[in-house]
PDB file of C-alpha atoms and ligand atoms in Angstrom:
ATOM      1  CA  MET A   1      80.459   8.425 -83.155  1.00 96.00           C
ATOM      2  CA  LEU A   2      83.149   9.495 -86.030  1.00 98.00           C
ATOM      3  CA  SER A   3      81.842  10.976 -89.089  1.00 98.00           C
ATOM      4  CA  GLU A   4      82.221   9.317 -92.653  1.00 98.00           C
ATOM      5  CA  GLU A   5      85.006  11.684 -93.466  1.00 98.00           C
ATOM      6  CA  GLN A   6      87.031  10.741 -90.202  1.00 98.00           C
ATOM      7  CA  VAL A   7      86.345   7.091 -91.094  1.00 98.00           C
ATOM      8  CA  ALA A   8      87.719   7.803 -94.661  1.00 98.00           C
ATOM      9  CA  ALA A   9      90.742   9.665 -93.284  1.00 98.00           C
ATOM     10  CA  PHE A  10      91.559   6.781 -91.187  1.00 98.00           C
ATOM     11  CA  LYS A  11      91.203   4.243 -93.999  1.00 98.00           C
ATOM     12  CA  ARG A  12      93.519   6.308 -96.266  1.00 98.00           C
ATOM     13  CA  ASP A  13      96.005   7.596 -93.805  1.00 98.00           C
ATOM     14  CA  GLY A  14      95.823   4.791 -91.052  1.00 98.00           C
ATOM     15  CA  TYR A  15      95.193   7.447 -88.088  1.00 98.00           C
ATOM     16  CA  VAL A  16      92.688   9.932 -87.318  1.00 98.00           C
ATOM     17  CA  ASN A  17      91.879  12.443 -84.400  1.00 98.00           C
ATOM     18  CA  GLY A  18      88.540  11.141 -82.752  1.00 98.00           C
ATOM     19  CA  GLY A  19      87.902  14.456 -80.916  1.00 98.00           C
ATOM     20  CA  ALA A  20      87.186  15.364 -76.973  1.00 98.00           C
ATOM     21  CA  ALA A  21      86.588  12.025 -74.954  1.00 98.00           C
ATOM     22  CA  LEU A  22      87.330  13.321 -71.478  1.00 98.00           C
ATOM     23  CA  ASP A  23      86.403  16.484 -69.581  1.00 98.00           C
ATOM     24  CA  ASP A  24      88.943  18.223 -67.166  1.00 98.00           C
ATOM     25  CA  ASP A  25      87.635  16.434 -64.099  1.00 98.00           C
ATOM     26  CA  GLU A  26      88.023  12.980 -65.705  1.00 98.00           C
ATOM     27  CA  VAL A  27      91.545  13.916 -66.799  1.00 98.00           C
ATOM     28  CA  GLU A  28      92.222  14.960 -63.214  1.00 98.00           C
ATOM     29  CA  THR A  29      90.987  11.858 -61.831  1.00 98.00           C
ATOM     30  CA  LEU A  30      93.350   9.913 -64.155  1.00 98.00           C
ATOM     31  CA  ARG A  31      96.610  12.016 -63.680  1.00 98.00           C
ATOM     32  CA  ALA A  32      95.949  11.530 -59.743  1.00 98.00           C
ATOM     33  CA  GLU A  33      95.668   7.748 -60.436  1.00 98.00           C
ATOM     34  CA  LEU A  34      98.652   7.518 -62.683  1.00 98.00           C
ATOM     35  CA  ALA A  35     100.632   9.272 -59.918  1.00 97.00           C
ATOM     36  CA  ARG A  36      99.198   6.643 -57.197  1.00 98.00           C
ATOM     37  CA  VAL A  37      99.832   3.892 -59.113  1.00 98.00           C
ATOM     38  CA  ILE A  38     103.707   4.983 -59.653  1.00 96.00           C
ATOM     39  CA  GLU A  39     103.761   5.892 -56.143  1.00 97.00           C
ATOM     40  CA  ASP A  40     102.116   2.371 -55.100  1.00 97.00           C
ATOM     41  CA  ASP A  41     104.789   0.418 -57.387  1.00 96.00           C
ATOM     42  CA  GLY A  42     105.700  -2.934 -55.925  1.00 96.00           C
ATOM     43  CA  LYS A  43     103.525  -2.798 -52.882  1.00 97.00           C
ATOM     44  CA  ASP A  44     102.237  -6.147 -51.926  1.00 96.00           C
ATOM     45  CA  ASP A  45      98.900  -5.203 -50.696  1.00 97.00           C
ATOM     46  CA  VAL A  46      97.754  -2.909 -53.762  1.00 98.00           C
ATOM     47  CA  LYS A  47      96.777  -4.140 -56.995  1.00 98.00           C
ATOM     48  CA  GLN A  48      99.753  -3.659 -59.554  1.00 98.00           C
ATOM     49  CA  PRO A  49      99.651  -3.248 -63.488  1.00 98.00           C
ATOM     50  CA  VAL A  50     101.495  -5.816 -65.526  1.00 98.00           C
ATOM     51  CA  LEU A  51     104.757  -3.723 -65.974  1.00 97.00           C
ATOM     52  CA  LEU A  52     106.191  -0.440 -64.990  1.00 97.00           C
ATOM     53  CA  ARG A  53     109.466   0.104 -66.543  1.00 96.00           C
ATOM     54  CA  ASN A  54     111.757   3.063 -68.328  1.00 95.00           C
ATOM     55  CA  LEU A  55     111.037   2.112 -72.060  1.00 93.00           C
ATOM     56  CA  SER A  56     113.668   4.191 -73.554  1.00 89.00           C
ATOM     57  CA  LYS A  57     116.399   2.129 -71.804  1.00 81.00           C
ATOM     58  CA  ASP A  58     118.011   5.478 -71.608  1.00 91.00           C
ATOM     59  CA  GLU A  59     118.349   6.512 -67.706  1.00 93.00           C
ATOM     60  CA  ASP A  60     118.607  10.159 -68.483  1.00 96.00           C
ATOM     61  CA  HIS A  61     116.043  10.456 -70.862  1.00 96.00           C
ATOM     62  CA  PRO A  62     113.229   8.249 -69.752  1.00 95.00           C
ATOM     63  CA  VAL A  63     109.948   7.302 -71.108  1.00 96.00           C
ATOM     64  CA  TRP A  64     107.849   5.671 -68.231  1.00 96.00           C
ATOM     65  CA  GLN A  65     105.666   2.722 -69.670  1.00 97.00           C
ATOM     66  CA  ILE A  66     102.834   1.419 -67.490  1.00 98.00           C
ATOM     67  CA  VAL A  67     101.298  -1.897 -69.093  1.00 98.00           C
ATOM     68  CA  ASN A  68      97.853  -2.681 -68.080  1.00 98.00           C
ATOM     69  CA  ILE A  69      97.127   0.050 -65.462  1.00 98.00           C
ATOM     70  CA  TRP A  70      93.460  -0.608 -65.827  1.00 98.00           C
ATOM     71  CA  GLU A  71      94.142  -3.820 -63.502  1.00 98.00           C
ATOM     72  CA  ALA A  72      95.490  -1.410 -60.938  1.00 98.00           C
ATOM     73  CA  SER A  73      93.040   1.258 -61.022  1.00 98.00           C
ATOM     74  CA  GLU A  74      89.312   1.475 -61.298  1.00 98.00           C
ATOM     75  CA  ALA A  75      89.206   4.969 -63.033  1.00 98.00           C
ATOM     76  CA  PHE A  76      91.579   3.358 -66.011  1.00 98.00           C
ATOM     77  CA  GLY A  77      89.415   0.093 -65.945  1.00 98.00           C
ATOM     78  CA  LYS A  78      86.429   2.564 -66.854  1.00 98.00           C
ATOM     79  CA  LEU A  79      88.404   4.153 -69.313  1.00 98.00           C
ATOM     80  CA  ILE A  80      89.097   1.178 -71.485  1.00 98.00           C
ATOM     81  CA  ARG A  81      85.345   0.612 -71.520  1.00 98.00           C
ATOM     82  CA  HIS A  82      84.589   4.233 -72.906  1.00 98.00           C
ATOM     83  CA  GLU A  83      81.521   4.321 -74.762  1.00 98.00           C
ATOM     84  CA  LYS A  84      82.619   6.820 -77.319  1.00 98.00           C
ATOM     85  CA  ILE A  85      86.179   5.138 -77.678  1.00 98.00           C
ATOM     86  CA  VAL A  86      84.814   1.492 -78.227  1.00 98.00           C
ATOM     87  CA  GLU A  87      82.165   2.470 -80.438  1.00 98.00           C
ATOM     88  CA  GLU A  88      84.465   4.366 -82.703  1.00 98.00           C
ATOM     89  CA  ILE A  89      87.140   1.629 -82.614  1.00 98.00           C
ATOM     90  CA  ALA A  90      84.277  -0.711 -83.822  1.00 98.00           C
ATOM     91  CA  GLN A  91      83.481   1.852 -86.715  1.00 98.00           C
ATOM     92  CA  LEU A  92      87.117   1.486 -87.545  1.00 98.00           C
ATOM     93  CA  THR A  93      87.653  -2.039 -87.248  1.00 98.00           C
ATOM     94  CA  GLY A  94      84.290  -2.883 -88.797  1.00 97.00           C
ATOM     95  CA  ALA A  95      84.031  -5.670 -85.791  1.00 97.00           C
ATOM     96  CA  ASP A  96      81.135  -6.953 -83.851  1.00 96.00           C
ATOM     97  CA  LYS A  97      83.045  -7.360 -80.432  1.00 97.00           C
ATOM     98  CA  LEU A  98      85.996  -6.065 -79.301  1.00 98.00           C
ATOM     99  CA  LYS A  99      88.318  -7.119 -76.416  1.00 98.00           C
ATOM    100  CA  VAL A 100      91.295  -5.158 -75.006  1.00 98.00           C
ATOM    101  CA  TRP A 101      94.571  -6.488 -75.964  1.00 98.00           C
ATOM    102  CA  HIS A 102      96.418  -4.520 -73.388  1.00 98.00           C
ATOM    103  CA  ASP A 103      96.866  -0.798 -72.488  1.00 98.00           C
ATOM    104  CA  GLN A 104     100.273   1.153 -71.990  1.00 98.00           C
ATOM    105  CA  ILE A 105     100.789   4.681 -70.345  1.00 98.00           C
ATOM    106  CA  GLN A 106     103.763   6.389 -72.155  1.00 97.00           C
ATOM    107  CA  TYR A 107     104.757   9.217 -69.632  1.00 98.00           C
ATOM    108  CA  LYS A 108     107.587  11.673 -70.898  1.00 98.00           C
ATOM    109  CA  PRO A 109     108.736  13.518 -67.834  1.00 97.00           C
ATOM    110  CA  ALA A 110     109.107  17.549 -68.301  1.00 98.00           C
ATOM    111  CA  GLU A 111     112.798  18.615 -69.565  1.00 97.00           C
ATOM    112  CA  THR A 112     114.393  14.978 -69.760  1.00 97.00           C
ATOM    113  CA  GLY A 113     111.463  12.763 -71.593  1.00 97.00           C
ATOM    114  CA  GLY A 114     113.222  10.546 -74.077  1.00 97.00           C
ATOM    115  CA  VAL A 115     112.308   9.265 -77.646  1.00 96.00           C
ATOM    116  CA  ASN A 116     109.968   6.437 -78.709  1.00 96.00           C
ATOM    117  CA  MET A 117     111.782   5.444 -81.813  1.00 95.00           C
ATOM    118  CA  TRP A 118     109.996   4.710 -84.908  1.00 97.00           C
ATOM    119  CA  HIS A 119     107.631   1.358 -85.333  1.00 97.00           C
ATOM    120  CA  GLN A 120     104.517  -0.521 -86.144  1.00 98.00           C
ATOM    121  CA  ASP A 121     102.796  -1.863 -83.118  1.00 98.00           C
ATOM    122  CA  ALA A 122     101.656  -5.283 -85.075  1.00 98.00           C
ATOM    123  CA  PRO A 123     104.965  -6.764 -85.536  1.00 98.00           C
ATOM    124  CA  LEU A 124     105.846  -6.081 -81.723  1.00 98.00           C
ATOM    125  CA  TRP A 125     102.768  -8.193 -80.935  1.00 98.00           C
ATOM    126  CA  PRO A 126     103.979 -11.700 -82.461  1.00 98.00           C
ATOM    127  CA  ILE A 127     101.352 -13.633 -80.383  1.00 98.00           C
ATOM    128  CA  ILE A 128      98.197 -12.470 -82.057  1.00 98.00           C
ATOM    129  CA  LEU A 129      97.010 -12.189 -85.579  1.00 98.00           C
ATOM    130  CA  PRO A 130      95.699 -10.810 -87.771  1.00 97.00           C
ATOM    131  CA  MET A 131      97.244  -7.558 -87.575  1.00 97.00           C
ATOM    132  CA  THR A 132      94.080  -5.547 -87.749  1.00 96.00           C
ATOM    133  CA  GLU A 133      94.202  -3.947 -83.869  1.00 98.00           C
ATOM    134  CA  VAL A 134      93.418  -0.345 -83.398  1.00 98.00           C
ATOM    135  CA  SER A 135      94.658   1.621 -80.729  1.00 98.00           C
ATOM    136  CA  ALA A 136      92.929   4.695 -78.898  1.00 99.00           C
ATOM    137  CA  TRP A 137      95.479   7.083 -77.723  1.00 98.00           C
ATOM    138  CA  VAL A 138      94.175   9.553 -74.985  1.00 98.00           C
ATOM    139  CA  ALA A 139      96.196  12.564 -74.173  1.00 98.00           C
ATOM    140  CA  LEU A 140      96.235  13.257 -70.477  1.00 98.00           C
ATOM    141  CA  ASP A 141      98.277  16.751 -70.956  1.00 98.00           C
ATOM    142  CA  ASP A 142      97.926  18.978 -73.959  1.00 98.00           C
ATOM    143  CA  VAL A 143     100.507  17.170 -76.314  1.00 98.00           C
ATOM    144  CA  ASP A 144     102.449  18.955 -79.250  1.00 98.00           C
ATOM    145  CA  GLU A 145     106.070  19.638 -80.768  1.00 97.00           C
ATOM    146  CA  GLY A 146     106.886  20.916 -77.478  1.00 97.00           C
ATOM    147  CA  ASN A 147     106.460  17.994 -75.238  1.00 98.00           C
ATOM    148  CA  GLY A 148     106.894  14.892 -77.493  1.00 98.00           C
ATOM    149  CA  CYS A 149     104.017  14.456 -79.597  1.00 98.00           C
ATOM    150  CA  MET A 150     103.493  11.401 -81.826  1.00 98.00           C
ATOM    151  CA  SER A 151     104.173  11.484 -85.521  1.00 98.00           C
ATOM    152  CA  MET A 152     102.609   9.344 -88.316  1.00 98.00           C
ATOM    153  CA  VAL A 153     103.652   8.225 -91.797  1.00 98.00           C
ATOM    154  CA  PRO A 154     100.227   8.597 -93.775  1.00 98.00           C
ATOM    155  CA  GLY A 155      99.258   5.756 -95.863  1.00 98.00           C
ATOM    156  CA  SER A 156     102.093   3.306 -94.242  1.00 98.00           C
ATOM    157  CA  HIS A 157      99.412   0.925 -92.808  1.00 98.00           C
ATOM    158  CA  GLN A 158      98.956  -0.436 -96.280  1.00 98.00           C
ATOM    159  CA  TRP A 159     102.655  -1.403 -96.875  1.00 98.00           C
ATOM    160  CA  GLY A 160     102.915  -4.605 -94.871  1.00 97.00           C
ATOM    161  CA  ASN A 161     105.079  -5.725 -92.106  1.00 98.00           C
ATOM    162  CA  GLN A 162     108.269  -3.290 -92.620  1.00 98.00           C
ATOM    163  CA  MET A 163     109.800  -3.394 -89.121  1.00 97.00           C
ATOM    164  CA  GLY A 164     112.972  -5.158 -90.694  1.00 96.00           C
ATOM    165  CA  PHE A 165     113.503  -1.525 -92.628  1.00 97.00           C
ATOM    166  CA  ILE A 166     112.239   0.694 -89.653  1.00 96.00           C
ATOM    167  CA  ARG A 167     114.405  -0.896 -87.164  1.00 93.00           C
ATOM    168  CA  GLU A 168     117.598  -0.071 -89.212  1.00 95.00           C
ATOM    169  CA  LEU A 169     116.780   3.829 -88.792  1.00 96.00           C
ATOM    170  CA  ASP A 170     119.826   4.961 -86.510  1.00 91.00           C
ATOM    171  CA  PHE A 171     118.037   7.869 -85.206  1.00 94.00           C
ATOM    172  CA  TYR A 172     114.299   9.571 -84.892  1.00 95.00           C
ATOM    173  CA  GLU A 173     115.187  12.200 -87.683  1.00 95.00           C
ATOM    174  CA  ALA A 174     116.339   9.335 -90.017  1.00 96.00           C
ATOM    175  CA  MET A 175     113.219   8.585 -91.659  1.00 97.00           C
ATOM    176  CA  PRO A 176     113.964   8.794 -95.811  1.00 96.00           C
ATOM    177  CA  ASP A 177     111.519  10.720 -98.218  1.00 96.00           C
ATOM    178  CA  SER A 178     110.595   7.408 -99.980  1.00 97.00           C
ATOM    179  CA  PHE A 179     110.192   3.725 -99.064  1.00 97.00           C
ATOM    180  CA  GLU A 180     110.335   1.381-102.200  1.00 96.00           C
ATOM    181  CA  ASP A 181     107.489   3.258-104.481  1.00 95.00           C
ATOM    182  CA  ASN A 182     106.009   5.055-101.926  1.00 96.00           C
ATOM    183  CA  ALA A 183     106.583   8.941-100.977  1.00 97.00           C
ATOM    184  CA  VAL A 184     107.326   9.250 -96.913  1.00 98.00           C
ATOM    185  CA  GLU A 185     105.811  12.115 -95.296  1.00 98.00           C
ATOM    186  CA  VAL A 186     106.100  12.708 -91.719  1.00 98.00           C
ATOM    187  CA  ILE A 187     103.123  14.178 -89.991  1.00 98.00           C
ATOM    188  CA  ARG A 188     103.386  15.508 -86.374  1.00 98.00           C
ATOM    189  CA  ARG A 189     100.226  14.876 -84.621  1.00 98.00           C
ATOM    190  CA  PRO A 190      99.642  17.322 -81.711  1.00 98.00           C
ATOM    191  CA  VAL A 191      96.617  15.963 -79.409  1.00 98.00           C
ATOM    192  CA  ARG A 192      94.793  18.080 -76.856  1.00 98.00           C
ATOM    193  CA  LYS A 193      94.143  17.074 -73.317  1.00 98.00           C
ATOM    194  CA  GLY A 194      91.287  14.850 -73.073  1.00 98.00           C
ATOM    195  CA  GLU A 195      91.218  14.182 -76.909  1.00 98.00           C
ATOM    196  CA  VAL A 196      91.560  10.587 -78.421  1.00 98.00           C
ATOM    197  CA  HIS A 197      93.632   9.735 -81.589  1.00 99.00           C
ATOM    198  CA  TYR A 198      93.082   6.639 -83.292  1.00 99.00           C
ATOM    199  CA  HIS A 199      96.054   4.584 -85.406  1.00 98.00           C
ATOM    200  CA  HIS A 200      96.146   1.331 -87.056  1.00 98.00           C
ATOM    201  CA  ALA A 201      98.573  -1.259 -85.966  1.00 98.00           C
ATOM    202  CA  LEU A 202     100.277  -1.192 -89.151  1.00 98.00           C
ATOM    203  CA  THR A 203     100.898   2.700 -89.342  1.00 98.00           C
ATOM    204  CA  TRP A 204     104.553   3.711 -88.805  1.00 98.00           C
ATOM    205  CA  HIS A 205     104.622   5.958 -85.843  1.00 98.00           C
ATOM    206  CA  GLY A 206     107.064   7.233 -83.064  1.00 97.00           C
ATOM    207  CA  SER A 207     107.591  10.521 -80.778  1.00 98.00           C
ATOM    208  CA  HIS A 208     110.178  12.608 -80.439  1.00 97.00           C
ATOM    209  CA  ALA A 209     111.775  13.732 -77.031  1.00 97.00           C
ATOM    210  CA  ASN A 210     110.036  16.160 -74.396  1.00 98.00           C
ATOM    211  CA  THR A 211     112.382  19.134 -74.021  1.00 97.00           C
ATOM    212  CA  SER A 212     109.568  21.380 -72.589  1.00 98.00           C
ATOM    213  CA  ASN A 213     109.100  22.295 -69.067  1.00 98.00           C
ATOM    214  CA  ARG A 214     105.549  20.304 -69.240  1.00 98.00           C
ATOM    215  CA  PRO A 215     105.013  16.503 -68.691  1.00 98.00           C
ATOM    216  CA  ARG A 216     103.886  14.311 -71.395  1.00 98.00           C
ATOM    217  CA  ARG A 217     101.357  12.057 -70.014  1.00 98.00           C
ATOM    218  CA  ALA A 218      99.124   9.976 -72.386  1.00 98.00           C
ATOM    219  CA  ILE A 219      97.533   6.109 -72.470  1.00 98.00           C
ATOM    220  CA  ALA A 220      97.235   3.846 -75.444  1.00 98.00           C
ATOM    221  CA  ILE A 221      94.380   1.153 -75.546  1.00 98.00           C
ATOM    222  CA  HIS A 222      95.141  -1.199 -78.020  1.00 98.00           C
ATOM    223  CA  TYR A 223      91.918  -3.078 -79.169  1.00 98.00           C
ATOM    224  CA  MET A 224      91.597  -6.438 -80.670  1.00 98.00           C
ATOM    225  CA  THR A 225      88.492  -7.692 -82.833  1.00 97.00           C
ATOM    226  CA  HIS A 226      86.730 -10.719 -81.964  1.00 93.00           C
ATOM    227  CA  GLU A 227      88.505 -12.868 -84.618  1.00 95.00           C
ATOM    228  CA  THR A 228      92.071 -12.200 -83.220  1.00 98.00           C
ATOM    229  CA  LYS A 229      93.950 -15.679 -82.643  1.00 98.00           C
ATOM    230  CA  PHE A 230      96.735 -17.013 -80.179  1.00 98.00           C
ATOM    231  CA  VAL A 231      99.998 -17.546 -81.931  1.00 98.00           C
ATOM    232  CA  ALA A 232     102.280 -19.699 -79.322  1.00 98.00           C
ATOM    233  CA  SER A 233     105.587 -19.376 -81.042  1.00 98.00           C
ATOM    234  CA  GLY A 234     105.792 -15.677 -80.400  1.00 98.00           C
ATOM    235  CA  GLU A 235     106.624 -13.762 -77.073  1.00 98.00           C
ATOM    236  CA  HIS A 236     105.219 -10.981 -75.522  1.00 98.00           C
ATOM    237  CA  VAL A 237     104.915  -9.682 -71.963  1.00 98.00           C
ATOM    238  CA  MET A 238     100.895 -10.469 -71.895  1.00 98.00           C
ATOM    239  CA  LYS A 239     101.732 -14.069 -73.087  1.00 98.00           C
ATOM    240  CA  PRO A 240     101.568 -15.629 -69.461  1.00 97.00           C
ATOM    241  CA  PHE A 241      97.999 -14.269 -69.176  1.00 97.00           C
ATOM    242  CA  VAL A 242      96.652 -16.192 -72.285  1.00 97.00           C
ATOM    243  CA  GLU A 243      93.894 -18.822 -71.346  1.00 96.00           C
ATOM    244  CA  VAL A 244      93.819 -20.501 -74.728  1.00 97.00           C
ATOM    245  CA  GLY A 245      96.025 -22.842 -77.112  1.00 98.00           C
ATOM    246  CA  ASP A 246      98.086 -21.892 -80.264  1.00 98.00           C
ATOM    247  CA  GLY A 247      95.485 -20.891 -83.060  1.00 98.00           C
ATOM    248  CA  GLU A 248      92.515 -20.376 -80.608  1.00 98.00           C
ATOM    249  CA  VAL A 249      90.528 -17.052 -80.138  1.00 98.00           C
ATOM    250  CA  MET A 250      92.337 -14.954 -77.528  1.00 98.00           C
ATOM    251  CA  GLN A 251      90.514 -15.162 -74.190  1.00 93.00           C
ATOM    252  CA  GLY A 252      91.194 -14.515 -70.428  1.00 92.00           C
ATOM    253  CA  ASP A 253      90.677 -12.366 -67.503  1.00 96.00           C
ATOM    254  CA  HIS A 254      93.230  -9.955 -68.736  1.00 97.00           C
ATOM    255  CA  PHE A 255      91.770  -9.397 -71.956  1.00 98.00           C
ATOM    256  CA  PRO A 256      87.992  -8.209 -71.208  1.00 98.00           C
ATOM    257  CA  GLU A 257      85.307  -7.951 -73.862  1.00 98.00           C
ATOM    258  CA  VAL A 258      84.484  -4.039 -73.768  1.00 98.00           C
ATOM    259  CA  PHE A 259      82.085  -4.099 -76.996  1.00 98.00           C
ATOM    260  CA  SER A 260      79.381  -6.349 -78.402  1.00 97.00           C
ATOM    261  CA  LYS A 261      76.970  -4.841 -81.071  1.00 93.00           C
ATOM    262  CA  ALA A 262      73.500  -4.785 -79.865  1.00 81.00           C
TER     263      ALA A 262
HETATM  264  O1  AKG B   1     103.191   7.566 -76.910  1.00 57.37           O
HETATM  265  C1  AKG B   1     103.929   7.560 -77.687  1.00 57.37           C
HETATM  266  O2  AKG B   1     104.847   8.300 -77.814  1.00 57.37           O
HETATM  267  C2  AKG B   1     103.827   6.388 -78.502  1.00 57.37           C
HETATM  268  C3  AKG B   1     102.773   5.388 -78.354  1.00 57.37           C
HETATM  269  C4  AKG B   1     102.865   4.171 -79.497  1.00 57.37           C
HETATM  270  O3  AKG B   1     103.646   3.900 -79.783  1.00 57.37           O
HETATM  271  C5  AKG B   1     101.350   3.547 -79.580  1.00 57.37           C
HETATM  272  O4  AKG B   1     100.344   3.867 -78.975  1.00 57.37           O
HETATM  273  O5  AKG B   1     101.513   2.750 -80.143  1.00 57.37           O
END
C-alpha cells in the first residue's frame, strides 16, 4: 500500500513512484514473454495483442508499442491483476472497483529508440469519460536519463485538457517555463527495473530518445474506475471491443474487472 505521503504527492504532482513491484525472476519472465510476442507477431495459431506498431512513425528511431499484450501472454495477464498495483490504483482513484482500460508496452531499442512527444493520456482516449484514469508504468529495465525515462510536469493534472497547446510544441525540448498563470517545471522520472510509477491521465508527460547501449522496456497499464462510461462519438483502437451503448458503463471481455473492494 502507498503511504499517506505518497498519496499526497500524487494528488499534488499528478504522479508518484510506488516502489518495487516485481523481483528479478518476474522481470525476466516478462522480458522473455515480450520477446516471444514480438517473435510471434501475426502468427495465426498464436494469441495476438490488439496492436503492434512503431508509435514514433520514424523508422530510424522506433518506439515499439504493443497494445493489450495481456491478451497474448499469461504472464502479462497476471501482471494487470498484480495485488499491490491494483490496491494502490484503488487508493489513488478512491474507486471501489477497477477495470483495465488497456495496456501498452513502450519499448525503445538501444541506441536508436525514439521520442514519445509531450501529451496527456485522457484526451487521446475520447471514447471514455470521466478523465479519472490512473496508469501504472512498470519498468522492465532500469530506466534513466540515458535510455529515455519519462518526464512529468508537476501539478499539470489540475490544468484540464490542454492537448491543443501541448500538440503545438515542435520538439521535445520546447516546453516553455510557464503556461497561463502556472510555472512549468520538467521533472525527469528515472524508474528502476521492477518498480511501478503511477501517473494521472491529465498529467503532462513524455519521454526522450534512448541514445544509450541499453534497451528501454516498460509497460503502462491504464486503469479505469467503475463509473467510466462509453462515448460513442470518439475513436480509439479499443473501440471495436466495447460491448455497450453510448453513455453506458464500459463493459466487455477486453476490459476485465481486476479489483473489487471487499
Ligand atoms: O513509456 C513512455 O515513454 C510513455 C508512456 C506513456 O505515455 C504513458 O504511459 O501514458
